[in-house]
Short mmCIF file of C-alpha atoms in Angstrom, two decimals:
data_model
loop_
_atom_site.label_atom_id
_atom_site.label_comp_id
_atom_site.label_asym_id
_atom_site.label_seq_id
_atom_site.Cartn_x
_atom_site.Cartn_y
_atom_site.Cartn_z
CA MET A 8 0.00 0.00 0.00
CA ALA A 9 1.45 3.36 -0.95
CA TYR A 10 1.31 5.87 1.86
CA SER A 11 1.80 9.63 1.60
CA GLU A 12 5.10 11.22 2.54
CA LYS A 13 3.47 13.00 5.48
CA LEU A 14 2.11 9.76 6.85
CA VAL A 15 5.44 7.98 6.53
CA ASP A 16 7.20 10.92 8.16
CA HIS A 17 4.87 10.77 11.19
CA TYR A 18 5.35 7.01 11.39
CA GLU A 19 9.14 7.14 11.12
CA ASN A 20 9.52 10.23 13.32
CA PRO A 21 6.50 10.25 15.58
CA ARG A 22 6.03 13.53 17.47
CA ASN A 23 5.29 13.67 21.18
CA VAL A 24 5.55 9.99 22.05
CA GLY A 25 5.29 9.48 25.78
CA SER A 26 3.10 9.77 28.83
CA PHE A 27 2.09 12.29 31.48
CA ASP A 28 1.11 11.34 35.00
CA LYS A 29 -2.54 10.33 34.73
CA GLY A 30 -3.17 11.49 38.26
CA ASP A 31 -1.98 15.05 37.56
CA ASP A 32 -4.93 17.45 37.74
CA SER A 33 -3.77 19.38 34.68
CA VAL A 34 -3.73 16.21 32.55
CA GLY A 35 -6.60 14.72 30.56
CA THR A 36 -6.23 11.16 29.30
CA GLY A 37 -8.12 9.51 26.46
CA LEU A 38 -7.77 5.78 25.86
CA VAL A 39 -9.75 4.52 22.87
CA GLY A 40 -9.88 1.50 20.62
CA ALA A 41 -9.43 -2.14 21.51
CA PRO A 42 -6.52 -4.56 21.18
CA ALA A 43 -8.75 -7.07 19.42
CA CYS A 44 -9.43 -4.55 16.67
CA GLY A 45 -5.76 -3.87 16.24
CA ASP A 46 -5.83 -0.25 17.41
CA VAL A 47 -5.45 1.31 20.83
CA MET A 48 -4.65 5.00 21.20
CA LYS A 49 -3.72 6.76 24.40
CA LEU A 50 -3.73 10.53 23.99
CA GLN A 51 -2.94 12.90 26.83
CA ILE A 52 -3.26 16.66 27.03
CA LYS A 53 -1.71 18.98 29.58
CA VAL A 54 -3.87 22.01 30.15
CA SER A 55 -2.64 25.36 31.46
CA PRO A 56 -4.53 27.28 34.18
CA GLU A 57 -5.79 29.54 31.37
CA GLY A 58 -7.44 26.55 29.71
CA LEU A 59 -5.01 26.15 26.82
CA ILE A 60 -3.51 22.82 25.83
CA GLU A 61 0.16 23.46 26.42
CA ASP A 62 1.46 19.99 25.72
CA ALA A 63 0.24 16.65 24.39
CA LYS A 64 1.61 13.12 24.31
CA PHE A 65 0.51 9.85 22.79
CA LYS A 66 1.16 6.17 22.68
CA THR A 67 -0.47 4.05 20.01
CA PHE A 68 -0.76 0.36 19.30
CA GLY A 69 -1.90 0.12 15.73
CA CYS A 70 -1.01 0.30 12.09
CA GLY A 71 1.15 3.02 10.55
CA SER A 72 -1.92 5.13 9.80
CA ALA A 73 -3.05 4.94 13.42
CA ILE A 74 0.39 5.96 14.68
CA ALA A 75 0.58 8.83 12.18
CA SER A 76 -2.97 10.02 12.96
CA SER A 77 -2.27 10.20 16.68
CA SER A 78 1.13 11.81 16.18
CA LEU A 79 -0.46 14.45 13.97
CA VAL A 80 -3.23 15.36 16.41
CA THR A 81 -0.77 15.83 19.26
CA GLU A 82 0.79 18.54 17.10
CA TRP A 83 -2.57 20.05 16.18
CA VAL A 84 -4.01 20.32 19.68
CA LYS A 85 -1.04 22.17 21.17
CA GLY A 86 -1.84 25.83 21.86
CA LYS A 87 -5.55 25.29 21.30
CA SER A 88 -8.30 25.80 23.83
CA LEU A 89 -10.36 22.75 24.75
CA ASP A 90 -13.25 23.95 22.63
CA GLU A 91 -10.99 24.56 19.64
CA ALA A 92 -9.37 21.16 20.02
CA ALA A 93 -12.79 19.54 20.13
CA THR A 94 -13.51 20.85 16.63
CA ILE A 95 -10.74 18.77 15.01
CA LYS A 96 -12.48 16.49 12.55
CA ASN A 97 -11.41 13.06 11.42
CA THR A 98 -11.83 14.22 7.84
CA ASP A 99 -9.14 16.87 8.38
CA ILE A 100 -6.77 14.21 9.69
CA ALA A 101 -7.57 11.82 6.87
CA GLN A 102 -7.11 14.54 4.28
CA HIS A 103 -3.84 15.83 5.73
CA LEU A 104 -2.30 12.35 5.79
CA ALA A 105 -4.03 11.23 2.57
CA LEU A 106 -5.31 8.10 4.32
CA PRO A 107 -6.51 5.35 2.00
CA PRO A 108 -10.22 4.50 2.38
CA VAL A 109 -9.62 1.34 4.45
CA LYS A 110 -7.67 3.43 6.97
CA ILE A 111 -10.25 6.15 7.58
CA HIS A 112 -11.16 4.48 10.88
CA CYS A 113 -7.69 5.44 12.18
CA SER A 114 -8.55 9.10 11.83
CA VAL A 115 -11.92 8.50 13.49
CA LEU A 116 -10.10 6.90 16.39
CA ALA A 117 -7.74 9.87 16.67
CA GLU A 118 -10.71 12.25 16.81
CA ASP A 119 -12.29 10.03 19.49
CA ALA A 120 -9.01 10.10 21.44
CA ILE A 121 -8.93 13.90 21.59
CA LYS A 122 -12.58 14.04 22.63
CA ALA A 123 -11.95 11.41 25.31
CA ALA A 124 -8.93 13.29 26.66
CA ILE A 125 -10.91 16.52 26.80
CA ALA A 126 -13.82 14.78 28.51
CA ASP A 127 -11.46 13.25 31.07
CA TYR A 128 -9.93 16.66 31.83
CA LYS A 129 -13.36 18.25 32.17
CA ALA A 130 -14.60 15.46 34.42
CA LYS A 131 -11.63 16.03 36.69
CA HIS A 132 -12.59 19.67 36.95
CA GLY A 133 -16.30 19.20 37.42
CA GLN A 134 -17.16 20.44 33.92
CA SER A 135 -19.20 18.50 31.48
CA MET B 9 26.56 -15.21 -0.95
CA ALA B 10 28.13 -13.32 1.95
CA ASP B 11 31.16 -15.55 2.28
CA GLY B 12 34.32 -13.96 0.91
CA ASN B 13 32.23 -11.05 -0.24
CA SER B 14 32.40 -8.66 2.67
CA ASP B 15 33.35 -5.04 2.95
CA GLN B 16 35.42 -3.94 5.88
CA ILE B 17 33.90 -0.65 7.02
CA GLY B 18 35.21 1.05 10.14
CA GLY B 19 36.25 -2.21 11.73
CA GLU B 20 32.74 -3.60 11.27
CA VAL B 21 32.18 -6.46 8.87
CA ARG B 22 29.23 -5.60 6.65
CA PRO B 23 28.38 -8.40 4.31
CA ASN B 24 26.91 -7.39 1.01
CA ILE B 25 23.23 -8.02 1.31
CA GLN B 26 20.69 -7.26 -1.33
CA LEU B 27 17.73 -5.39 0.16
CA PRO B 28 14.94 -6.04 0.74
CA ILE B 29 15.79 -9.50 2.01
CA TYR B 30 13.35 -12.03 0.64
CA LEU B 31 11.80 -13.95 3.55
CA ASP B 32 8.51 -14.97 1.99
CA TYR B 33 9.36 -18.40 0.59
CA GLN B 34 5.87 -19.74 1.39
CA ALA B 35 4.37 -17.14 -0.95
CA THR B 36 6.63 -18.05 -3.81
CA THR B 37 10.25 -18.90 -4.54
CA PRO B 38 12.67 -17.53 -7.09
CA LEU B 39 13.35 -19.74 -10.08
CA ASP B 40 16.52 -21.73 -9.53
CA PRO B 41 18.96 -20.69 -12.30
CA ARG B 42 19.45 -24.37 -13.14
CA VAL B 43 15.73 -24.63 -13.76
CA LEU B 44 15.79 -21.63 -16.06
CA ASP B 45 18.69 -23.14 -18.02
CA ALA B 46 16.73 -26.34 -18.52
CA MET B 47 13.64 -24.44 -19.67
CA MET B 48 15.19 -22.01 -22.13
CA PRO B 49 15.49 -24.25 -25.21
CA TYR B 50 11.76 -25.00 -25.07
CA PHE B 51 10.71 -21.41 -25.61
CA THR B 52 12.43 -20.94 -28.96
CA GLY B 53 14.18 -23.75 -30.87
CA LYS B 54 12.28 -26.66 -29.37
CA PHE B 55 8.93 -24.95 -29.46
CA GLY B 56 6.87 -27.89 -30.70
CA ASN B 57 3.43 -28.90 -29.52
CA PRO B 58 3.97 -32.03 -27.44
CA HIS B 59 0.70 -33.39 -28.78
CA SER B 60 1.80 -33.15 -32.43
CA ARG B 61 2.32 -36.70 -33.67
CA SER B 62 3.61 -36.15 -37.17
CA HIS B 63 7.00 -34.44 -36.85
CA SER B 64 10.13 -34.17 -34.73
CA TYR B 65 9.17 -30.79 -33.24
CA GLY B 66 6.26 -32.50 -31.56
CA TRP B 67 8.22 -35.63 -30.67
CA ASP B 68 11.03 -33.62 -29.06
CA ALA B 69 8.57 -31.62 -27.01
CA GLU B 70 6.74 -34.76 -25.96
CA GLU B 71 9.97 -36.42 -24.91
CA ALA B 72 10.85 -33.44 -22.73
CA VAL B 73 7.39 -33.42 -21.15
CA GLU B 74 7.57 -37.13 -20.39
CA ALA B 75 11.04 -36.82 -18.88
CA ALA B 76 9.71 -34.03 -16.68
CA ARG B 77 6.74 -36.16 -15.67
CA GLU B 78 9.17 -38.82 -14.56
CA GLN B 79 11.12 -36.33 -12.43
CA VAL B 80 7.95 -35.20 -10.70
CA ALA B 81 6.88 -38.80 -10.12
CA LYS B 82 10.27 -39.79 -8.71
CA LEU B 83 10.16 -37.12 -6.03
CA ILE B 84 7.01 -38.60 -4.51
CA ASN B 85 7.69 -42.25 -5.44
CA ALA B 86 4.90 -42.39 -7.99
CA ASP B 87 4.56 -43.84 -11.48
CA PRO B 88 4.94 -41.20 -14.23
CA ARG B 89 1.53 -42.22 -15.59
CA GLU B 90 0.03 -41.03 -12.31
CA ILE B 91 1.15 -37.41 -12.84
CA ILE B 92 -1.22 -34.93 -14.48
CA PHE B 93 0.17 -31.50 -15.32
CA THR B 94 -2.03 -28.54 -14.38
CA SER B 95 -1.66 -24.77 -14.14
CA GLY B 96 -0.81 -24.88 -10.43
CA ALA B 97 -1.87 -26.16 -7.06
CA THR B 98 -5.17 -24.26 -7.13
CA GLU B 99 -6.21 -26.08 -10.28
CA SER B 100 -4.90 -29.38 -8.91
CA ASN B 101 -6.96 -28.94 -5.75
CA ASN B 102 -10.05 -28.06 -7.77
CA LEU B 103 -9.60 -31.02 -10.08
CA ALA B 104 -8.90 -33.48 -7.27
CA ILE B 105 -11.74 -32.44 -4.99
CA LYS B 106 -14.45 -31.64 -7.53
CA GLY B 107 -13.34 -34.43 -9.84
CA ALA B 108 -13.40 -37.16 -7.19
CA ALA B 109 -16.53 -35.88 -5.47
CA LEU B 110 -18.57 -35.56 -8.64
CA PHE B 111 -17.44 -38.90 -10.04
CA ASN B 112 -18.70 -40.69 -6.93
CA LYS B 113 -21.66 -38.48 -6.06
CA ASP B 114 -24.28 -41.19 -6.54
CA ARG B 115 -22.67 -43.37 -3.89
CA ARG B 116 -21.12 -40.94 -1.43
CA ASN B 117 -21.81 -37.30 -0.76
CA GLU B 118 -19.73 -36.26 2.23
CA ILE B 119 -16.35 -34.54 2.33
CA VAL B 120 -14.08 -34.02 5.32
CA THR B 121 -11.51 -31.25 5.36
CA VAL B 122 -9.90 -28.88 7.85
CA VAL B 123 -10.53 -25.23 8.72
CA THR B 124 -6.88 -24.28 8.16
CA GLU B 125 -6.74 -25.50 4.57
CA HIS B 126 -5.74 -23.12 1.81
CA LYS B 127 -8.54 -20.92 0.49
CA CYS B 128 -8.68 -22.82 -2.80
CA VAL B 129 -9.54 -26.05 -0.96
CA LEU B 130 -12.08 -24.35 1.33
CA ASP B 131 -13.68 -22.46 -1.53
CA THR B 132 -13.91 -25.62 -3.64
CA CYS B 133 -15.62 -27.39 -0.74
CA ARG B 134 -18.05 -24.50 -0.29
CA HIS B 135 -18.87 -24.79 -3.96
CA LEU B 136 -19.58 -28.49 -3.57
CA GLU B 137 -21.86 -27.74 -0.62
CA GLN B 138 -24.01 -25.82 -3.07
CA GLU B 139 -24.03 -28.93 -5.27
CA GLY B 140 -25.48 -30.93 -2.40
CA PHE B 141 -22.40 -32.31 -0.69
CA LYS B 142 -22.11 -32.25 3.08
CA VAL B 143 -18.75 -30.91 4.16
CA THR B 144 -17.22 -31.28 7.61
CA TYR B 145 -14.58 -28.70 8.45
CA LEU B 146 -12.46 -30.18 11.24
CA PRO B 147 -11.02 -27.80 13.83
CA VAL B 148 -7.34 -27.88 14.74
CA LYS B 149 -5.68 -28.05 18.12
CA GLN B 150 -3.70 -25.14 19.50
CA ASN B 151 -0.58 -26.49 17.76
CA GLY B 152 -2.30 -26.39 14.37
CA LEU B 153 -2.63 -30.17 14.02
CA ILE B 154 -5.90 -32.05 13.74
CA ASP B 155 -7.12 -34.47 16.37
CA LEU B 156 -7.15 -37.92 14.76
CA ASP B 157 -10.02 -39.05 16.97
CA GLU B 158 -12.12 -36.17 15.71
CA LEU B 159 -11.20 -37.16 12.17
CA ARG B 160 -12.17 -40.76 12.86
CA ALA B 161 -15.53 -39.60 14.17
CA ALA B 162 -16.14 -37.37 11.15
CA VAL B 163 -15.40 -39.93 8.43
CA THR B 164 -18.38 -42.15 7.63
CA ASP B 165 -19.24 -44.68 4.97
CA LYS B 166 -20.82 -41.80 3.07
CA THR B 167 -17.52 -39.92 2.94
CA VAL B 168 -16.18 -39.73 -0.58
CA LEU B 169 -13.05 -37.74 0.14
CA VAL B 170 -10.85 -36.60 3.00
CA SER B 171 -8.71 -33.61 2.05
CA VAL B 172 -5.98 -32.49 4.45
CA MET B 173 -2.93 -30.44 3.54
CA ALA B 174 0.46 -31.87 4.44
CA VAL B 175 2.10 -28.58 5.40
CA ASN B 176 0.26 -25.41 6.29
CA ASN B 177 1.20 -22.36 4.25
CA GLU B 178 0.96 -19.88 7.12
CA ILE B 179 2.40 -21.73 10.09
CA GLY B 180 4.41 -24.56 8.50
CA VAL B 181 3.05 -27.40 10.64
CA ILE B 182 3.09 -30.95 9.24
CA GLN B 183 -0.11 -32.99 9.57
CA PRO B 184 0.20 -36.75 10.18
CA ILE B 185 -0.59 -37.63 6.59
CA ALA B 186 -0.08 -41.40 6.73
CA GLU B 187 -2.38 -41.77 9.75
CA ILE B 188 -5.00 -39.55 8.13
CA ALA B 189 -4.90 -41.63 4.94
CA LYS B 190 -5.38 -44.78 6.99
CA ILE B 191 -8.46 -43.40 8.72
CA ALA B 192 -9.93 -42.32 5.37
CA HIS B 193 -9.33 -45.74 3.84
CA GLU B 194 -10.85 -47.58 6.79
CA LYS B 195 -14.20 -46.12 5.70
CA GLY B 196 -13.52 -46.54 2.00
CA ALA B 197 -12.97 -42.82 1.38
CA LEU B 198 -10.33 -41.37 -0.88
CA PHE B 199 -7.52 -39.27 0.55
CA HIS B 200 -6.37 -36.06 -1.11
CA THR B 201 -3.57 -33.89 0.21
CA ASP B 202 -2.57 -30.40 -0.85
CA CYS B 203 1.22 -30.70 -0.85
CA ALA B 204 2.03 -27.32 -2.36
CA GLN B 205 4.06 -26.43 0.74
CA ALA B 206 5.35 -29.93 1.44
CA VAL B 207 6.81 -31.20 -1.82
CA GLY B 208 10.56 -30.81 -1.90
CA LYS B 209 10.65 -29.93 1.79
CA ILE B 210 9.73 -33.18 3.51
CA PRO B 211 10.04 -36.72 2.15
CA LEU B 212 6.77 -37.82 0.54
CA ASP B 213 5.95 -41.31 -0.64
CA VAL B 214 2.50 -41.75 -2.10
CA GLY B 215 2.67 -45.53 -1.67
CA ALA B 216 3.91 -45.68 1.88
CA MET B 217 1.67 -42.82 2.99
CA GLY B 218 -1.48 -44.07 1.29
CA ILE B 219 -2.09 -40.92 -0.72
CA ASP B 220 -4.69 -41.16 -3.51
CA LEU B 221 -4.49 -37.61 -4.82
CA MET B 222 -1.73 -35.06 -4.26
CA SER B 223 -1.54 -31.45 -5.42
CA ILE B 224 1.86 -30.05 -6.35
CA SER B 225 2.94 -26.50 -7.19
CA GLY B 226 5.88 -25.52 -9.37
CA HIS B 227 6.66 -22.09 -8.00
CA LYS B 228 6.91 -23.17 -4.36
CA ILE B 229 9.89 -25.40 -5.21
CA TYR B 230 12.04 -22.97 -7.24
CA GLY B 231 10.22 -23.86 -10.43
CA PRO B 232 8.15 -21.61 -12.68
CA LYS B 233 4.77 -20.10 -11.86
CA GLY B 234 1.86 -21.25 -13.96
CA ILE B 235 2.44 -24.97 -13.61
CA GLY B 236 1.54 -27.58 -11.06
CA ALA B 237 0.75 -31.24 -11.02
CA LEU B 238 -1.80 -33.63 -9.62
CA TYR B 239 -0.87 -37.13 -8.60
CA VAL B 240 -3.77 -39.50 -9.34
CA ARG B 241 -3.38 -43.04 -8.04
CA ARG B 242 -3.65 -45.85 -10.63
CA LYS B 243 -3.78 -48.89 -8.35
CA PRO B 244 -6.46 -48.95 -7.12
CA ARG B 245 -7.54 -46.50 -9.77
CA VAL B 246 -8.88 -43.11 -8.71
CA ARG B 247 -11.33 -41.70 -11.23
CA LEU B 248 -12.11 -38.04 -11.70
CA VAL B 249 -14.62 -35.99 -13.63
CA ALA B 250 -12.56 -33.65 -15.81
CA GLN B 251 -13.04 -29.98 -15.05
CA MET B 252 -11.64 -28.85 -18.39
CA ASN B 253 -13.05 -30.18 -21.61
CA GLY B 254 -11.15 -30.31 -24.86
CA GLY B 255 -8.66 -32.49 -26.67
CA GLY B 256 -8.45 -35.08 -23.93
CA GLN B 257 -4.82 -34.48 -23.02
CA GLU B 258 -3.43 -35.74 -19.71
CA ARG B 259 -5.41 -38.98 -19.91
CA GLY B 260 -8.60 -37.06 -20.43
CA MET B 261 -8.40 -35.49 -17.00
CA ARG B 262 -7.05 -32.13 -18.08
CA SER B 263 -7.43 -30.95 -21.64
CA GLY B 264 -5.28 -28.21 -23.08
CA THR B 265 -1.89 -28.01 -24.76
CA LEU B 266 0.91 -28.48 -22.27
CA SER B 267 3.71 -25.96 -22.06
CA PRO B 268 6.89 -28.03 -22.50
CA ALA B 269 9.03 -25.23 -21.05
CA LEU B 270 6.94 -25.10 -17.87
CA CYS B 271 6.82 -28.90 -17.63
CA VAL B 272 10.59 -29.09 -18.00
CA GLY B 273 10.85 -26.41 -15.34
CA ILE B 274 8.80 -28.23 -12.71
CA GLY B 275 10.59 -31.46 -13.62
CA GLU B 276 14.03 -29.96 -13.13
CA ALA B 277 12.83 -28.29 -9.91
CA CYS B 278 11.72 -31.70 -8.62
CA ARG B 279 15.03 -33.30 -9.62
CA ILE B 280 17.01 -30.68 -7.71
CA ALA B 281 14.68 -30.90 -4.72
CA ARG B 282 15.07 -34.66 -4.55
CA GLU B 283 18.86 -34.44 -4.60
CA GLU B 284 19.25 -31.54 -2.20
CA MET B 285 16.26 -31.80 0.13
CA ALA B 286 17.96 -33.66 2.98
CA ALA B 287 20.98 -31.37 3.22
CA GLU B 288 18.87 -28.27 2.65
CA ALA B 289 16.51 -29.19 5.50
CA VAL B 290 19.46 -29.35 7.90
CA ARG B 291 20.78 -25.99 6.67
CA LEU B 292 17.36 -24.29 6.93
CA ASP B 293 16.76 -25.74 10.36
CA ALA B 294 20.00 -24.18 11.57
CA LEU B 295 19.11 -20.83 9.99
CA ALA B 296 15.63 -20.80 11.51
CA HIS B 297 16.99 -21.64 14.95
CA ARG B 298 19.66 -18.98 14.63
CA PHE B 299 17.00 -16.40 13.80
CA TYR B 300 14.58 -17.50 16.49
CA ASP B 301 17.25 -17.69 19.20
CA LYS B 302 18.55 -14.21 18.39
CA VAL B 303 15.07 -12.71 18.49
CA LYS B 304 14.08 -14.51 21.69
CA ALA B 305 17.30 -13.44 23.40
CA LYS B 306 16.50 -9.76 22.88
CA LEU B 307 12.71 -9.62 22.92
CA PRO B 308 10.34 -10.95 25.59
CA ASP B 309 6.78 -11.97 24.71
CA VAL B 310 7.50 -13.48 21.30
CA PHE B 311 5.36 -16.51 20.51
CA LEU B 312 5.81 -19.21 17.89
CA ASN B 313 2.53 -20.12 16.18
CA GLY B 314 2.04 -23.79 15.42
CA ASP B 315 3.66 -26.93 16.74
CA GLU B 316 7.27 -26.54 17.88
CA THR B 317 8.56 -29.77 16.37
CA GLN B 318 6.07 -30.97 13.75
CA ARG B 319 7.04 -28.27 11.28
CA ILE B 320 9.09 -27.62 8.19
CA PRO B 321 12.37 -25.87 8.91
CA GLY B 322 11.82 -22.97 6.51
CA ASN B 323 8.89 -21.34 8.30
CA LEU B 324 8.56 -19.35 11.50
CA ASN B 325 5.29 -17.63 12.23
CA LEU B 326 5.90 -15.36 15.20
CA SER B 327 3.60 -13.14 17.21
CA PHE B 328 5.15 -10.06 18.76
CA ALA B 329 2.84 -9.10 21.59
CA TYR B 330 1.92 -5.43 22.09
CA VAL B 331 2.87 -4.25 18.62
CA GLU B 332 0.61 -4.29 15.59
CA GLY B 333 1.52 -6.33 12.54
CA GLU B 334 1.10 -3.80 9.80
CA SER B 335 3.03 -1.11 11.63
CA LEU B 336 5.76 -3.66 12.16
CA ILE B 337 5.83 -4.58 8.49
CA MET B 338 5.91 -0.90 7.60
CA GLY B 339 8.96 -0.50 9.81
CA ILE B 340 10.83 -3.45 8.37
CA LYS B 341 10.81 -2.47 4.73
CA ASP B 342 14.19 -4.14 4.34
CA LEU B 343 12.51 -7.49 4.92
CA ALA B 344 10.04 -8.97 2.45
CA VAL B 345 7.73 -10.86 4.82
CA SER B 346 4.01 -11.31 5.15
CA SER B 347 1.78 -10.51 8.06
CA GLY B 348 -0.71 -12.73 9.81
CA SER B 349 -2.67 -9.57 10.27
CA ALA B 350 -4.76 -8.92 7.21
CA CYS B 351 -4.61 -5.21 7.96
CA THR B 352 -2.70 -4.90 4.72
CA SER B 353 -5.75 -6.11 2.83
CA ALA B 354 -9.21 -4.65 2.77
CA SER B 355 -10.82 -6.96 5.31
CA LEU B 356 -9.02 -5.91 8.53
CA GLU B 357 -9.61 -9.41 9.85
CA PRO B 358 -6.69 -11.31 11.33
CA SER B 359 -5.63 -14.58 9.71
CA TYR B 360 -8.28 -17.32 9.79
CA VAL B 361 -5.53 -19.88 10.29
CA LEU B 362 -4.25 -18.21 13.45
CA ARG B 363 -7.80 -17.75 14.69
CA ALA B 364 -8.41 -21.46 14.15
CA LEU B 365 -5.45 -22.19 16.45
CA GLY B 366 -7.14 -20.13 19.11
CA VAL B 367 -4.54 -17.38 18.87
CA GLU B 368 -6.17 -14.36 20.44
CA GLU B 369 -7.00 -11.56 18.06
CA GLU B 370 -4.48 -9.27 19.73
CA LEU B 371 -1.68 -11.70 19.00
CA ALA B 372 -3.00 -12.65 15.60
CA HIS B 373 -2.72 -8.99 14.65
CA THR B 374 0.96 -8.98 15.59
CA SER B 375 2.15 -12.04 13.77
CA ILE B 376 4.68 -12.18 10.98
CA ARG B 377 5.49 -15.12 8.77
CA PHE B 378 9.20 -15.55 8.12
CA GLY B 379 9.93 -17.92 5.27
CA PHE B 380 13.49 -19.10 4.66
CA GLY B 381 14.67 -20.94 1.60
CA ARG B 382 17.37 -22.05 -0.78
CA PHE B 383 18.96 -18.64 -1.24
CA THR B 384 18.71 -17.41 2.35
CA THR B 385 22.12 -16.77 3.91
CA GLU B 386 23.34 -16.52 7.47
CA ALA B 387 24.19 -12.86 6.93
CA GLU B 388 20.61 -12.20 5.82
CA ILE B 389 19.26 -14.00 8.89
CA ASP B 390 21.42 -11.88 11.19
CA TYR B 391 20.39 -8.66 9.49
CA ALA B 392 16.73 -9.68 9.63
CA ALA B 393 16.91 -10.52 13.32
CA GLU B 394 18.50 -7.17 14.14
CA THR B 395 15.94 -5.30 12.07
CA ILE B 396 13.06 -7.04 13.82
CA ILE B 397 14.51 -6.54 17.28
CA GLY B 398 15.09 -2.84 16.64
CA ARG B 399 11.65 -2.14 15.23
CA VAL B 400 9.69 -4.18 17.77
CA SER B 401 11.55 -2.42 20.59
CA LYS B 402 10.77 0.98 19.07
CA LEU B 403 7.09 0.18 18.56
CA ARG B 404 6.77 -1.20 22.06
CA GLU B 405 8.19 2.06 23.39
CA MET B 406 5.21 3.79 21.81
CA SER B 407 2.67 1.07 22.60
CA PRO B 408 0.13 1.89 25.34
CA LEU B 409 -0.41 -1.85 25.82
CA TRP B 410 3.27 -2.45 26.47
CA GLU B 411 3.26 0.44 28.93
CA MET B 412 0.30 -1.03 30.81
CA VAL B 413 1.93 -4.43 30.98
CA GLN B 414 5.13 -2.88 32.35
CA GLU B 415 2.98 -1.15 34.98
CA GLY B 416 1.49 -4.50 35.92
CA ILE B 417 -1.97 -3.80 34.49
CA ASP B 418 -3.82 -6.81 33.11
CA ILE B 419 -4.93 -5.75 29.64
CA LYS B 420 -7.73 -8.29 29.68
CA SER B 421 -9.22 -6.65 32.77
CA ILE B 422 -9.89 -3.45 30.83
CA GLN B 423 -13.32 -2.89 29.35
CA TRP B 424 -12.42 -2.05 25.74
CA ALA B 425 -14.91 -0.34 23.52
CA ASP B 426 -15.81 -1.97 20.22
CA HIS B 427 -15.17 0.00 17.12
#
């Protein structure tokens, strides 16, 4: 399968691989997917007191497209407010990485991961 | 290849290796140059139709085809008259299964096969189900082998054919063919075996093993693609309904003009296999162990799929827990291997063979088939092992599952969402 240069670049040189302390109040963690389906994404955001995402990290078990999709969104969410980050669409991810049709679900998962991380952060802070 | 052909770079010996390294010998094999040499004259000068009776072009071609038939027969201890040339193992399997089933359909209408058979056997059986046959698909044990008691229970006096492959194409395990044949014969059923992955790798003797029908592929044994053979027992005679109608070539079982070049190719491939099989098996066994030992020494949680001992030496199907197969393949572009995860295809389903073994989906997704063969060198094995170790380590570093396991979290205890 021929992948785009951007996708291969994110796979070969993934940005922001790693973990924050889940227990940290300023951290929101999203864990989506399932091992049986071949994709699990863990995406974490670190939110400043002003409500901006100042850092993001990911770990992904999945195909190259899944790794690239999660790497890309960690770049995209940085500097955004929670509301802005929540507007990232899977179609933007798929388009940016030129995902082949059978890999669109990877971008859907990445969108779910951001939403889950935001929801986790909000839950910690009594927001919904 | 690497011996005496090394470059000394910065104190480090770097053997010349051609990349990507071909480690997919169960998919196909390169033509042995000796086979090509034998074939060449039959494309141009000796181009005759082997079925032409009236001139030397035809006679020469026929002679070459018959000599090739003898080479194929010798490898499996058959009579040359029992060898039918076909276009490949898929056609041989179709002809054997449909041909035998349809010829006997008034007396017997049951077929017994195994869930881990090649798609062309399973699909042929499905087709026969639509024609009114009852097909039993036997499960396999965790090691990939069938339970002979289950086979015994499945074969009845209505069974026309038992079809079980000798060597599995994905995991390389060897089924107990002689015992299976015996069980089939006890109930008067015929025994067919798909030997595409077995011929030239393990000793096969149609007489001693009680095989009635055997499918053979050319391109799995360093011969050309586009040719195979079907062994059809003469004593007692196995009769088939032809699946191709025409001039009645190949004793009426397979019409169509033979390609002398391809026949010569599979014949020469069989000759070489017969002469070199024993020594080659020892060499491949050492290579496979070298590879497996290196990988196991550096990586925990690597699992071998299929029986540890009942296997051909040129196949290792390994699961690398906590990394995903396609991402692994993407990271080992220097190695031409295939993945047990079908993520590379459209279906996104893991291998049905690994699922049949009870390999959990998680592990099935992370499995890679390494196939070693005649042109695999020690230097290639070492390079491949290092490549795998490096990439698996890197992917595990970015795997949330690996992280959880290191933290002592039981992944199975987590409620995963379906998607």
